[in-house]
Amino acid sequence: TMSAGTPKSLPSSGQKSIHDISHPLSSEDTILTPSPDLPNTSSIGEKDLSLPNGTPVDTSSPASSSSLLNRLQLDDDLDGETRDLFVAVDDPKKHVSTMETYITYRVTTKTTRTEFDLPEYSVRRRYQDFDWLRNKLEESQPTHLIPPLPEKFVMKGVVDRFSEEFVETRRRALDKFLRRIADHPVLSFNEHFNVFLSAKDLNSYKKQGMALLTKMGESVKYVTGGYKLRGRPLEFAAMGDYLDMFTQKLGTIDRIAQRIIKEQSEYLVELREYGPVYSTWAAAETELQEPLEGVSGCVANCCTALEELTEDMSEDFLPVLREYVLYVESMKNVLKKRDQVQAEYEAKLEAVAFRKEERTGVPTDVEKCQDRVECFNADLKADWDRWQNNKRQDFRQLLTGMADKNIQCYEKCLAAWESIVPLLQDKQDAKGETN
């Protein structure tokens, strides 16, 4: 999904003071700065534009990284919560040894939480460390939706996993992964997350083996497949149906978008051959030299604009779709775990009824199982609401960014073609005066 050409080598951004790092969720940047997961874009020209509802859009603000995105203020962005933990992933570095070559990323943390010994941390982590964290979160917080990681294996079409483009795409995905955990009211207090952010030597912690799981984690972990669920409650059945529909829509959009990218790339090859023909023609046509050169330059400008649009689809649009496909799989796994706990509860309840023993109350193990079901249901519904809120924000920003990029592309092409009209008119006027 990368643009054509030789991949750029990965530069080192060097060390920066943590005080110089402006976290994407910091309060001073919340309103005016679009999501860091979306590309920075420049103003789209001098013409006045307006949104479909008639709201004017200022395209000339130098402080704006995306004119449309800044006009679209996400009123539910912070959801009224007070942030006390900020995490950022940056400064990827390539490490080469005799055994392997890999990339590490700097993970910086600022916090006022008392669970941390220090207010600031800066550690380096590689992909497998992020993978370890996610596995630990799944083990110890089975009732919660764990955000997805970018896929471990190189995506189709990517040749060099150490290229600057690939590493940057992964860095942004890892940054989003940690921020989603940091914003979660339960996951952000997980012991493993604390260690991941603060431990200088994470490997020694990993070698301690299986960390203690919560009682809830153990109960879910050892539920066997012997229990069969009679049927999901309607609200959870509706969740499953929605996830199936959402996955299908994302898959269709992803396939079509990849075809569009392929066709645009082929069109770009033609354009790169098309423009220079006018330049060689101009050399043999003194009277038409200037307008022919103008057409050649115009095609070159259109070529650049389309290339930028294609790169944006490959590097910014498609990764968000894929993240949500993985998110759906995570949500389906949590639903399955919930079903297992409910099936266990139903089986125990039936066993008690079958024995027909006279009891003054429900057996303790059945009550505990009922508590687990209620806990699972509450956690899952809370995470579902949080996920839907994040999804709404992400796709509003993604689609607004896509609109902004398309407007930029067509504004540039329009300006390029308009620029050669005076050249043609000048020739016609001069010809008229001669006659």
Short mmCIF file of C-alpha atoms in Angstrom, two decimals:
data_model
loop_
_atom_site.label_atom_id
_atom_site.label_comp_id
_atom_site.label_asym_id
_atom_site.label_seq_id
_atom_site.Cartn_x
_atom_site.Cartn_y
_atom_site.Cartn_z
CA THR A 1 0.00 0.00 0.00
CA MET A 2 3.00 2.29 -0.20
CA SER A 3 3.68 4.74 -2.96
CA ALA A 4 5.92 3.76 -5.82
CA GLY A 5 9.62 4.45 -5.65
CA THR A 6 12.52 3.53 -3.41
CA PRO A 7 11.53 3.52 0.28
CA LYS A 8 13.23 6.22 2.29
CA SER A 9 15.65 5.10 4.98
CA LEU A 10 14.59 5.48 8.58
CA PRO A 11 16.13 8.59 10.15
CA SER A 12 16.72 9.06 13.83
CA SER A 13 14.81 11.94 15.31
CA GLY A 14 17.25 12.23 18.18
CA GLN A 15 16.43 12.65 21.82
CA LYS A 16 14.09 15.40 22.97
CA SER A 17 13.28 16.51 26.47
CA ILE A 18 10.00 15.12 27.67
CA HIS A 19 9.01 18.71 28.45
CA ASP A 20 9.14 19.44 24.73
CA ILE A 21 6.66 16.71 23.91
CA SER A 22 3.13 17.96 23.42
CA HIS A 23 0.86 15.02 23.98
CA PRO A 24 -1.99 14.69 21.48
CA LEU A 25 -4.52 14.66 24.30
CA SER A 26 -3.18 17.68 26.17
CA SER A 27 -5.85 20.27 26.89
CA GLU A 28 -4.29 23.15 25.00
CA ASP A 29 -4.36 21.18 21.74
CA THR A 30 -7.69 19.42 22.08
CA ILE A 31 -9.88 21.81 20.10
CA LEU A 32 -7.60 23.19 17.42
CA THR A 33 -5.51 20.16 16.56
CA PRO A 34 -6.93 17.20 14.65
CA SER A 35 -6.22 13.65 15.68
CA PRO A 36 -2.49 12.78 15.35
CA ASP A 37 -3.61 9.66 13.50
CA LEU A 38 -4.70 11.83 10.60
CA PRO A 39 -2.22 13.42 8.19
CA ASN A 40 -1.18 17.03 8.41
CA THR A 41 -2.63 18.99 5.53
CA SER A 42 -2.04 22.46 4.24
CA SER A 43 -4.55 25.12 3.33
CA ILE A 44 -6.40 24.34 0.13
CA GLY A 45 -6.30 27.58 -1.74
CA GLU A 46 -7.51 31.15 -1.63
CA LYS A 47 -11.15 30.51 -2.58
CA ASP A 48 -13.91 30.70 0.01
CA LEU A 49 -15.47 27.34 0.72
CA SER A 50 -18.41 26.23 2.79
CA LEU A 51 -19.62 23.02 4.36
CA PRO A 52 -22.82 21.41 3.07
CA ASN A 53 -24.77 23.17 5.86
CA GLY A 54 -23.55 26.56 4.67
CA THR A 55 -20.91 27.12 7.34
CA PRO A 56 -18.02 29.09 5.80
CA VAL A 57 -14.59 27.51 5.89
CA ASP A 58 -11.50 29.63 6.28
CA THR A 59 -8.78 28.05 4.14
CA SER A 60 -6.03 30.55 4.81
CA SER A 61 -5.28 30.10 8.51
CA PRO A 62 -1.57 29.29 8.87
CA ALA A 63 -2.18 27.72 12.28
CA SER A 64 -4.59 25.22 10.80
CA SER A 65 -3.25 21.79 9.91
CA SER A 66 -6.56 20.99 8.26
CA SER A 67 -9.15 23.64 7.61
CA LEU A 68 -12.13 21.33 7.60
CA LEU A 69 -10.98 19.33 10.60
CA ASN A 70 -10.58 22.44 12.69
CA ARG A 71 -14.06 23.58 11.79
CA LEU A 72 -15.41 20.21 12.89
CA GLN A 73 -15.10 20.55 16.65
CA LEU A 74 -15.76 17.23 18.29
CA ASP A 75 -17.85 18.27 21.23
CA ASP A 76 -17.64 14.85 22.82
CA ASP A 77 -13.86 14.51 22.43
CA LEU A 78 -12.90 14.56 26.10
CA ASP A 79 -16.26 13.31 27.33
CA GLY A 80 -15.95 15.45 30.42
CA GLU A 81 -13.18 13.33 31.90
CA THR A 82 -10.10 14.68 33.58
CA ARG A 83 -6.91 13.27 32.10
CA ASP A 84 -4.16 12.35 34.57
CA LEU A 85 -2.12 9.99 32.35
CA PHE A 86 -0.59 11.02 29.02
CA VAL A 87 1.35 8.60 26.81
CA ALA A 88 3.08 9.12 23.47
CA VAL A 89 5.07 6.88 21.09
CA ASP A 90 7.79 8.49 18.95
CA ASP A 91 11.46 8.40 17.87
CA PRO A 92 11.68 5.00 16.11
CA LYS A 93 15.24 3.64 15.93
CA LYS A 94 16.62 0.73 13.94
CA HIS A 95 18.79 -1.79 15.79
CA VAL A 96 21.04 -4.20 13.91
CA SER A 97 22.71 -7.17 15.59
CA THR A 98 24.17 -10.46 14.42
CA MET A 99 20.97 -12.26 15.39
CA GLU A 100 18.25 -9.87 14.24
CA THR A 101 17.25 -6.41 13.05
CA TYR A 102 14.38 -4.64 14.74
CA ILE A 103 12.83 -1.25 15.51
CA THR A 104 12.36 0.26 18.96
CA TYR A 105 10.11 3.19 19.83
CA ARG A 106 10.38 5.69 22.63
CA VAL A 107 7.38 5.58 25.00
CA THR A 108 7.06 8.73 27.08
CA THR A 109 4.65 9.09 29.99
CA LYS A 110 3.46 12.03 32.06
CA THR A 111 1.20 11.36 35.01
CA THR A 112 -0.01 12.65 38.36
CA ARG A 113 -1.21 9.22 39.51
CA THR A 114 0.13 7.96 42.83
CA GLU A 115 0.45 4.41 41.42
CA PHE A 116 3.55 5.64 39.60
CA ASP A 117 6.75 6.39 41.54
CA LEU A 118 7.70 9.25 39.22
CA PRO A 119 5.69 11.87 37.30
CA GLU A 120 7.58 11.25 34.04
CA TYR A 121 9.05 8.24 32.27
CA SER A 122 10.86 7.60 29.01
CA VAL A 123 11.53 4.01 27.96
CA ARG A 124 12.19 2.18 24.70
CA ARG A 125 9.98 -0.66 23.54
CA ARG A 126 9.79 -2.91 20.48
CA TYR A 127 6.73 -4.45 18.86
CA GLN A 128 6.93 -7.71 20.81
CA ASP A 129 6.75 -5.69 24.06
CA PHE A 130 3.47 -4.14 22.94
CA ASP A 131 2.26 -7.63 22.02
CA TRP A 132 3.21 -8.88 25.49
CA LEU A 133 1.25 -6.05 27.10
CA ARG A 134 -1.87 -6.79 25.09
CA ASN A 135 -1.72 -10.50 25.96
CA LYS A 136 -1.37 -9.66 29.65
CA LEU A 137 -4.32 -7.29 29.50
CA GLU A 138 -6.46 -9.99 27.87
CA GLU A 139 -5.46 -12.47 30.58
CA SER A 140 -6.02 -10.18 33.55
CA GLN A 141 -9.01 -8.16 32.26
CA PRO A 142 -11.13 -10.71 30.37
CA THR A 143 -14.36 -8.73 30.82
CA HIS A 144 -12.99 -5.71 28.97
CA LEU A 145 -12.40 -4.86 25.31
CA ILE A 146 -8.65 -4.66 24.69
CA PRO A 147 -7.70 -2.30 21.83
CA PRO A 148 -6.07 -4.03 18.84
CA LEU A 149 -2.43 -3.85 17.83
CA PRO A 150 -1.37 -3.34 14.22
CA GLU A 151 -0.81 -6.67 12.54
CA LYS A 152 2.55 -8.22 13.31
CA PHE A 153 3.30 -9.42 9.82
CA VAL A 154 4.09 -7.08 6.97
CA MET A 155 0.94 -6.00 5.15
CA LYS A 156 0.37 -7.09 1.58
CA GLY A 157 2.22 -4.88 -0.86
CA VAL A 158 4.80 -3.67 1.66
CA VAL A 159 8.27 -4.76 0.64
CA ASP A 160 10.47 -3.15 3.28
CA ARG A 161 9.23 -3.25 6.86
CA PHE A 162 12.10 -0.97 7.83
CA SER A 163 11.14 1.77 5.39
CA GLU A 164 10.27 5.15 6.84
CA GLU A 165 6.68 4.92 5.58
CA PHE A 166 6.00 1.51 7.13
CA VAL A 167 7.64 2.38 10.45
CA GLU A 168 5.68 5.65 10.68
CA THR A 169 2.39 3.87 9.99
CA ARG A 170 3.17 1.36 12.73
CA ARG A 171 4.34 4.07 15.15
CA ARG A 172 1.03 5.88 14.83
CA ALA A 173 -0.89 2.63 15.39
CA LEU A 174 1.17 1.81 18.50
CA ASP A 175 0.64 5.34 19.79
CA LYS A 176 -3.11 4.99 19.32
CA PHE A 177 -3.04 1.58 21.07
CA LEU A 178 -1.40 3.03 24.19
CA ARG A 179 -3.59 6.13 24.24
CA ARG A 180 -6.74 4.03 24.11
CA ILE A 181 -5.52 2.05 27.12
CA ALA A 182 -4.45 5.21 28.96
CA ASP A 183 -7.93 6.69 28.47
CA HIS A 184 -9.71 3.58 29.78
CA PRO A 185 -10.98 3.89 33.38
CA VAL A 186 -10.01 0.29 34.23
CA LEU A 187 -7.25 -0.83 31.84
CA SER A 188 -5.14 2.25 32.58
CA PHE A 189 -4.77 1.09 36.21
CA ASN A 190 -3.62 -2.40 35.24
CA GLU A 191 -0.39 -3.54 36.87
CA HIS A 192 1.13 -4.71 33.58
CA PHE A 193 0.42 -1.38 31.92
CA ASN A 194 2.21 0.40 34.75
CA VAL A 195 5.24 -1.85 34.33
CA PHE A 196 5.22 -1.43 30.54
CA LEU A 197 5.35 2.36 30.88
CA SER A 198 7.85 2.59 33.70
CA ALA A 199 10.20 -0.43 33.81
CA LYS A 200 13.66 0.20 32.40
CA ASP A 201 14.22 -3.53 31.96
CA LEU A 202 10.95 -5.08 30.83
CA ASN A 203 12.58 -8.40 29.94
CA SER A 204 13.41 -9.20 33.57
CA TYR A 205 9.76 -8.65 34.43
CA LYS A 206 8.65 -10.89 31.58
CA LYS A 207 10.92 -13.69 32.82
CA GLN A 208 9.06 -13.87 36.09
CA GLY A 209 6.56 -15.96 34.19
CA MET A 210 2.82 -15.75 34.48
CA ALA A 211 1.86 -12.78 36.61
CA LEU A 212 -0.98 -13.18 39.06
CA LEU A 213 -4.32 -13.10 37.33
CA THR A 214 -7.39 -11.62 38.91
CA LYS A 215 -9.94 -14.07 40.26
CA MET A 216 -12.20 -13.06 37.43
CA GLY A 217 -9.44 -13.82 34.95
CA GLU A 218 -8.85 -17.27 36.38
CA SER A 219 -12.53 -18.13 36.35
CA VAL A 220 -12.90 -17.21 32.69
CA LYS A 221 -9.60 -18.73 31.69
CA TYR A 222 -10.59 -22.15 32.94
CA VAL A 223 -14.18 -22.21 31.72
CA THR A 224 -14.39 -25.26 29.46
CA GLY A 225 -16.37 -25.62 26.29
CA GLY A 226 -18.69 -28.10 28.02
CA TYR A 227 -21.28 -25.43 28.74
CA LYS A 228 -23.67 -24.56 25.96
CA LEU A 229 -25.43 -21.22 25.91
CA ARG A 230 -29.17 -21.38 25.39
CA GLY A 231 -29.23 -17.97 23.73
CA ARG A 232 -27.69 -14.53 24.01
CA PRO A 233 -29.79 -11.84 25.66
CA LEU A 234 -31.29 -9.56 23.01
CA GLU A 235 -28.94 -6.63 23.66
CA PHE A 236 -25.83 -8.82 23.22
CA ALA A 237 -27.34 -10.60 20.21
CA ALA A 238 -27.87 -7.13 18.68
CA MET A 239 -24.20 -6.35 19.32
CA GLY A 240 -23.14 -9.49 17.47
CA ASP A 241 -25.40 -8.68 14.52
CA TYR A 242 -24.05 -5.14 14.35
CA LEU A 243 -20.44 -6.37 14.38
CA ASP A 244 -21.18 -8.76 11.49
CA MET A 245 -22.73 -5.94 9.45
CA PHE A 246 -19.95 -3.48 10.31
CA THR A 247 -17.23 -5.96 9.31
CA GLN A 248 -18.92 -6.58 5.97
CA LYS A 249 -19.15 -2.85 5.21
CA LEU A 250 -15.52 -2.24 6.17
CA GLY A 251 -14.37 -5.17 4.06
CA THR A 252 -16.26 -3.89 1.02
CA ILE A 253 -14.90 -0.36 1.42
CA ASP A 254 -11.37 -1.71 1.89
CA ARG A 255 -11.52 -3.83 -1.28
CA ILE A 256 -12.92 -1.01 -3.40
CA ALA A 257 -10.45 1.51 -1.97
CA GLN A 258 -7.55 -0.80 -2.84
CA ARG A 259 -8.85 -1.12 -6.40
CA ILE A 260 -9.12 2.68 -6.64
CA ILE A 261 -5.54 3.04 -5.41
CA LYS A 262 -4.35 0.48 -7.98
CA GLU A 263 -6.19 2.24 -10.81
CA GLN A 264 -4.96 5.67 -9.71
CA SER A 265 -1.39 4.36 -9.61
CA GLU A 266 -1.77 3.05 -13.18
CA TYR A 267 -3.29 6.38 -14.23
CA LEU A 268 -0.30 8.18 -12.70
CA VAL A 269 2.05 6.12 -14.88
CA GLU A 270 0.15 7.30 -17.96
CA LEU A 271 0.15 10.93 -16.80
CA ARG A 272 3.92 10.88 -16.27
CA GLU A 273 4.34 9.83 -19.91
CA TYR A 274 1.60 12.15 -21.17
CA GLY A 275 2.91 15.50 -19.90
CA PRO A 276 6.45 15.41 -21.35
CA VAL A 277 5.06 14.82 -24.88
CA TYR A 278 3.83 18.43 -24.89
CA SER A 279 7.32 19.65 -23.92
CA THR A 280 8.99 17.84 -26.81
CA TRP A 281 6.25 19.10 -29.15
CA ALA A 282 6.81 22.68 -27.92
CA ALA A 283 10.43 22.54 -29.04
CA ALA A 284 9.26 22.17 -32.64
CA GLU A 285 6.41 24.72 -32.48
CA THR A 286 7.64 28.28 -31.96
CA GLU A 287 4.16 29.82 -32.13
CA LEU A 288 2.68 27.31 -29.66
CA GLN A 289 5.72 26.85 -27.44
CA GLU A 290 4.44 28.78 -24.42
CA PRO A 291 0.93 27.22 -24.20
CA LEU A 292 2.33 23.74 -24.92
CA GLU A 293 4.87 24.14 -22.12
CA GLY A 294 1.98 25.34 -19.97
CA VAL A 295 -0.02 22.17 -20.65
CA SER A 296 3.03 20.05 -19.83
CA GLY A 297 3.49 21.86 -16.50
CA CYS A 298 -0.24 21.63 -15.80
CA VAL A 299 -0.24 17.84 -16.26
CA ALA A 300 2.82 17.59 -13.98
CA ASN A 301 1.01 19.58 -11.24
CA CYS A 302 -2.09 17.40 -11.57
CA CYS A 303 0.13 14.35 -11.36
CA THR A 304 1.64 15.56 -8.07
CA ALA A 305 -1.79 16.34 -6.60
CA LEU A 306 -3.17 12.91 -7.50
CA GLU A 307 -0.07 11.18 -6.13
CA GLU A 308 -0.58 12.92 -2.77
CA LEU A 309 -4.24 11.87 -2.72
CA THR A 310 -3.33 8.25 -3.50
CA GLU A 311 -0.67 8.19 -0.78
CA ASP A 312 -3.18 9.55 1.72
CA MET A 313 -5.59 6.70 0.96
CA SER A 314 -2.82 4.13 1.32
CA GLU A 315 -1.12 5.46 4.43
CA ASP A 316 -3.95 7.12 6.36
CA PHE A 317 -7.36 5.89 5.22
CA LEU A 318 -6.81 2.14 4.86
CA PRO A 319 -4.98 1.67 8.21
CA VAL A 320 -8.00 3.03 10.10
CA LEU A 321 -10.30 0.58 8.32
CA ARG A 322 -7.98 -2.28 9.19
CA GLU A 323 -7.72 -1.20 12.81
CA TYR A 324 -11.49 -1.38 13.13
CA VAL A 325 -11.63 -4.78 11.48
CA LEU A 326 -9.24 -5.95 14.21
CA TYR A 327 -11.30 -4.07 16.81
CA VAL A 328 -14.39 -6.04 15.74
CA GLU A 329 -12.50 -9.31 16.23
CA SER A 330 -11.51 -8.20 19.73
CA MET A 331 -15.12 -7.32 20.55
CA LYS A 332 -16.36 -10.67 19.23
CA ASN A 333 -13.85 -12.46 21.48
CA VAL A 334 -15.15 -10.60 24.53
CA LEU A 335 -18.72 -11.50 23.56
CA LYS A 336 -17.71 -15.17 23.34
CA LYS A 337 -16.14 -15.02 26.81
CA ARG A 338 -19.32 -13.43 28.16
CA ASP A 339 -21.34 -16.24 26.58
CA GLN A 340 -19.11 -18.84 28.27
CA VAL A 341 -19.64 -17.31 31.70
CA GLN A 342 -23.40 -17.11 31.17
CA ALA A 343 -23.49 -20.72 29.91
CA GLU A 344 -21.65 -21.85 33.03
CA TYR A 345 -24.16 -19.99 35.20
CA GLU A 346 -27.13 -21.50 33.37
CA ALA A 347 -25.67 -24.99 33.67
CA LYS A 348 -25.13 -24.65 37.42
CA LEU A 349 -28.61 -23.23 37.89
CA GLU A 350 -30.12 -26.16 35.99
CA ALA A 351 -28.07 -28.62 38.03
CA VAL A 352 -29.46 -27.20 41.24
CA ALA A 353 -33.02 -27.38 39.92
CA PHE A 354 -32.47 -30.94 38.68
CA ARG A 355 -31.28 -32.16 42.09
CA LYS A 356 -34.45 -30.71 43.62
CA GLU A 357 -32.71 -30.42 46.92
CA GLU A 358 -34.52 -28.45 49.57
CA ARG A 359 -32.43 -25.39 50.26
CA THR A 360 -33.14 -22.18 52.03
CA GLY A 361 -31.12 -20.26 49.42
CA VAL A 362 -29.17 -20.49 46.24
CA PRO A 363 -25.79 -22.31 46.55
CA THR A 364 -22.80 -20.02 46.98
CA ASP A 365 -21.03 -21.15 43.80
CA VAL A 366 -24.15 -20.31 41.77
CA GLU A 367 -24.34 -16.87 43.36
CA LYS A 368 -20.68 -16.27 42.55
CA CYS A 369 -21.29 -17.34 38.98
CA GLN A 370 -24.24 -14.98 38.75
CA ASP A 371 -22.03 -12.16 40.04
CA ARG A 372 -19.51 -12.93 37.31
CA VAL A 373 -22.21 -12.74 34.65
CA GLU A 374 -23.47 -9.42 35.97
CA CYS A 375 -19.92 -8.07 36.18
CA PHE A 376 -19.18 -9.20 32.63
CA ASN A 377 -22.39 -7.68 31.30
CA ALA A 378 -21.75 -4.33 32.98
CA ASP A 379 -18.12 -4.12 31.82
CA LEU A 380 -18.96 -5.16 28.28
CA LYS A 381 -21.81 -2.65 27.94
CA ALA A 382 -19.61 0.16 29.27
CA ASP A 383 -16.81 -0.73 26.85
CA TRP A 384 -19.31 -1.02 23.99
CA ASP A 385 -20.53 2.52 24.63
CA ARG A 386 -16.94 3.78 24.85
CA TRP A 387 -16.01 1.96 21.62
CA GLN A 388 -19.01 3.38 19.76
CA ASN A 389 -18.06 6.88 20.94
CA ASN A 390 -14.45 6.44 19.80
CA LYS A 391 -15.63 4.98 16.48
CA ARG A 392 -17.91 7.93 15.86
CA GLN A 393 -15.08 10.40 16.51
CA ASP A 394 -12.52 8.44 14.48
CA PHE A 395 -14.71 8.12 11.41
CA ARG A 396 -15.92 11.71 11.56
CA GLN A 397 -12.29 12.83 11.55
CA LEU A 398 -11.28 10.25 8.94
CA LEU A 399 -14.05 11.17 6.50
CA THR A 400 -13.59 14.89 7.07
CA GLY A 401 -9.88 14.47 6.39
CA MET A 402 -10.68 12.52 3.23
CA ALA A 403 -12.98 15.32 2.06
CA ASP A 404 -10.27 17.88 2.82
CA LYS A 405 -7.67 15.91 0.86
CA ASN A 406 -9.96 15.54 -2.14
CA ILE A 407 -10.75 19.25 -2.11
CA GLN A 408 -7.03 20.05 -2.00
CA CYS A 409 -6.35 17.72 -4.92
CA TYR A 410 -9.07 19.15 -7.15
CA GLU A 411 -8.30 22.75 -6.14
CA LYS A 412 -4.70 22.21 -7.26
CA CYS A 413 -5.80 20.64 -10.55
CA LEU A 414 -8.32 23.44 -11.16
CA ALA A 415 -5.68 26.11 -10.47
CA ALA A 416 -3.24 24.35 -12.81
CA TRP A 417 -5.70 24.25 -15.72
CA GLU A 418 -6.91 27.79 -15.11
CA SER A 419 -3.31 29.03 -15.25
CA ILE A 420 -2.90 28.05 -18.93
CA VAL A 421 -6.13 29.69 -20.12
CA PRO A 422 -4.53 33.20 -20.27
CA LEU A 423 -1.66 31.77 -22.33
CA LEU A 424 -4.11 30.46 -24.93
CA GLN A 425 -6.16 33.67 -24.90
CA ASP A 426 -3.03 35.80 -25.37
CA LYS A 427 -2.16 33.86 -28.51
CA GLN A 428 -5.68 34.23 -29.88
CA ASP A 429 -5.71 37.99 -29.14
CA ALA A 430 -2.32 38.44 -30.79
CA LYS A 431 -3.51 36.52 -33.82
CA GLY A 432 -6.61 38.72 -34.03
CA GLU A 433 -4.58 41.92 -33.92
CA THR A 434 -2.28 40.65 -36.71
CA ASN A 435 -5.25 39.97 -38.95
#
